[in-house]
Amino acid sequence: MSRRALRRLRGEQRGQEPLGPGALQFVLCDDDDAEEEGPKRGPGGRRPGGSGKEGVQVNNRFELINVEDLEDDPVVNGGRSDCVLTDTAVTGNKGRFQRGNPETKREGNVAKAAPPEQPNASGKLRKKKKKQKNKKNSAGEASESGLEDIDRILERIEDGSGLSRPGPPPLSSRKHVLYVEHRHLNPDTELKRYFGARAVLGEQRPRQRQRVYPKCTWLTTPKSTWPRYSKPGLSMRLLESKKGLSFFAFEHSEEYQQAQHKFLLAVESMEPNNIVVLLQTSPYHVDSLLQLSDACRFQEDQEMARDLIERALYSMECAFHPLFSLTSGTCRLDYRRPENRSFYLALYKQMSFLEKRGCPRTALEFCKLILSLEPDEDPLCMLLLVDHLALRARNYEYLIRLFQEWEAHRNLSQLPNFAFSVPLAYFLLSQQTDLPQHELSSAREKASLLIQQALTMFPGVLMPLLECCSVRPDATVSSHRFFGPDAEISQPPALTQLVSLYLGRSHFLWKEPATMSWLEENVREVLQAVDAGDPAVEACESRRKVLYQRAPRNVHRHVILSEIREAVAALPPDVTTQSVMGFDPLPPLDTIYSYVRPERLSPVSHGNTVALFFRSLLPNYTVEGERPEEGVPGGLNHNQGLNRLMLAVRDMMANFHFNDLEAPREDNPEGEGDWD
């Protein structure tokens, strides 16, 4: 919103700003001077109007756009009164507007009786002082006139630009714990706070005018380089509504199902170019965009990988049901349906790109969105990640609130990441200087209590954490039986996997010297309790053996998506031996299929032995008269396959030397020098 619009909403006019040290050095180009000098202006400074209206002098010709509004203002004693305009904007009383108040008339008389030789600057100064005085008097009556409401609206508009203001938490913090804020889904909102609006939006403004897209979206911003959008056959329907929750599901049309079958054939061919060919005919097929994004990411083309994910999100958001809400936290998508999994994975990959881009606040909103789609089952196990994003975004209050509300029914303290992140959030909150002293001391005590409980429950975290932070503990700690090497070796494999996941992701949050000194104090307190024979130590040990026997499938799925090397290495063999697809890693065992993929004709059914041999060498080979695999470009018939095979054999024979296969001679039984 421009400054002129803000002034008009406040009921101000130009020239009412407080005078600075150099304000008297300006040439007479203000609206007030134009009113006072009225007839003295030359013809170039007038704008012809109706009878009884004075011309307006401006230096910028583009300001004449709104000059009709200025000319419609009332004239008191030959000049326009800005105080009456302010009073009218507050009360809206036309009678008072026409009559004017005594103070306004007195001001007009003073302006009219001023001698011609009086400097205009001094008259302007006195007039503005009176206007400021009238403005202060009118501010006292703001409760009656509603001026405070206007100021509140303006502050809300300015806050929407991304500027952070100190003060109480916003109203959204008192809403549902999974409530998602629309403005935080846009990474530009977070980048503006770091680099400014001009640096972020400077290159985007010219391109936004040329954008021709059907609707505005929240998850991503459409780009002019994308193919023109046409409905790919993806839609969403409402399944049921009960207990204040709405259950939705994506649907595939027949055309989209055919594209999905072609995509599966392209994946089985192990050739990324086949997916590229499919995207040329179906540019907004979601699974193809996800799979090709992984291929670009493996080839270090991060920009293209992120662009493909954004295009997939745009395609799915255009298919939303009118009742589907991203922010309410009451809409559900069943992960057991394959059509819904693409939305989960696209959101997760976009969240990962945002985190790497340096936008943890935006990534936190995406994490809350994924968690709100199915919070009970949590198919991507976002509870292993939400604490990390909250700490990186310095949103300590949200992490503490989530822990307090969900600890009773979700046992978040039994996860190593929450057990260590929540006390760290309390400690970092106690380091802030803008809080009262009693709140700081209470947060410090709560942090110490929780970190001691975490160290007692998970003693195998301490030594790997210090190693990741390049900190060497003293001999008292490293040689103690409780925190020594036995603590890490004796813990169950599932717990080792969770610890590796947490340390590989969040260890750098503990590197601050103040944090390390606080951790050292609490480690010594735990050692004293262990040596004193605290019964809580044995209780935690027995609980570890019972709770962490085997990790559930959603944890394995999260580890695969996280791509943290230490955590992936700790996966069990039955998971690592499976074929994992990037567009659907570890699908649920109780998948709900809405349509079935047609059966393919197996190559074993062909009785031609030569055809089987050719097919083993060339996967795209087809027998003469047989249709090539639909969706797999480059299918070869019998003659083409035979010609290509003969060329390959000829090239192989050209590089083959029979002299190298001679048997060892009798004078050289060992065959030295005869074998390469």
PDB file of C-alpha atoms in Angstrom, residues 32 35-37 74-84 99-115 118 123 126-128 130-131 134:
ATOM      1  CA  ASP A  32      -0.881  24.354   1.817  1.00  0.00           C
ATOM      2  CA  GLU A  35      -3.928  27.252  -1.103  1.00  0.00           C
ATOM      3  CA  GLU A  36      -2.433  30.339   0.551  1.00  0.00           C
ATOM      4  CA  GLU A  37      -1.017  31.817  -2.625  1.00  0.00           C
ATOM      5  CA  PRO A  74     -14.750  22.531   1.254  1.00  0.00           C
ATOM      6  CA  VAL A  75     -13.253  26.007   1.217  1.00  0.00           C
ATOM      7  CA  VAL A  76     -13.220  28.084   4.396  1.00  0.00           C
ATOM      8  CA  ASN A  77     -12.424  31.803   3.994  1.00  0.00           C
ATOM      9  CA  GLY A  78     -10.913  31.314   0.606  1.00  0.00           C
ATOM     10  CA  GLY A  79      -8.758  28.314   1.514  1.00  0.00           C
ATOM     11  CA  ARG A  80      -9.275  24.583   2.082  1.00  0.00           C
ATOM     12  CA  SER A  81      -9.171  23.497   5.735  1.00  0.00           C
ATOM     13  CA  ASP A  82      -7.346  20.258   6.402  1.00  0.00           C
ATOM     14  CA  CYS A  83      -8.538  20.168   9.992  1.00  0.00           C
ATOM     15  CA  VAL A  84     -12.139  19.968   8.806  1.00  0.00           C
ATOM     16  CA  ARG A  99     -20.242  24.829   8.826  1.00  0.00           C
ATOM     17  CA  GLY A 100     -16.754  24.181  10.188  1.00  0.00           C
ATOM     18  CA  ASN A 101     -15.770  24.621  13.830  1.00  0.00           C
ATOM     19  CA  PRO A 102     -14.736  27.935  15.427  1.00  0.00           C
ATOM     20  CA  GLU A 103     -11.135  26.910  15.625  1.00  0.00           C
ATOM     21  CA  THR A 104     -11.029  26.184  11.945  1.00  0.00           C
ATOM     22  CA  LYS A 105     -12.603  29.521  11.082  1.00  0.00           C
ATOM     23  CA  ARG A 106     -10.163  31.308  13.334  1.00  0.00           C
ATOM     24  CA  GLU A 107      -7.327  29.565  11.583  1.00  0.00           C
ATOM     25  CA  GLY A 108      -8.692  30.648   8.229  1.00  0.00           C
ATOM     26  CA  ASN A 109      -8.946  34.280   9.354  1.00  0.00           C
ATOM     27  CA  VAL A 110      -5.368  34.261  10.559  1.00  0.00           C
ATOM     28  CA  ALA A 111      -4.225  32.899   7.267  1.00  0.00           C
ATOM     29  CA  LYS A 112      -6.227  35.525   5.386  1.00  0.00           C
ATOM     30  CA  ALA A 113      -5.089  38.480   7.553  1.00  0.00           C
ATOM     31  CA  ALA A 114      -1.416  37.686   7.238  1.00  0.00           C
ATOM     32  CA  PRO A 115       0.547  40.541   5.638  1.00  0.00           C
ATOM     33  CA  GLN A 118       5.306  37.761   5.869  1.00  0.00           C
ATOM     34  CA  GLY A 123       3.117  30.990   8.244  1.00  0.00           C
ATOM     35  CA  ARG A 126       2.378  28.112  12.575  1.00  0.00           C
ATOM     36  CA  LYS A 127      -0.367  26.527  10.550  1.00  0.00           C
ATOM     37  CA  LYS A 128       1.151  23.063  10.851  1.00  0.00           C
ATOM     38  CA  LYS A 130      -2.072  24.241  14.927  1.00  0.00           C
ATOM     39  CA  LYS A 131      -2.903  21.232  12.779  1.00  0.00           C
ATOM     40  CA  ASN A 134      -5.909  19.692  16.507  1.00  0.00           C
TER      41      ASN A 134
END
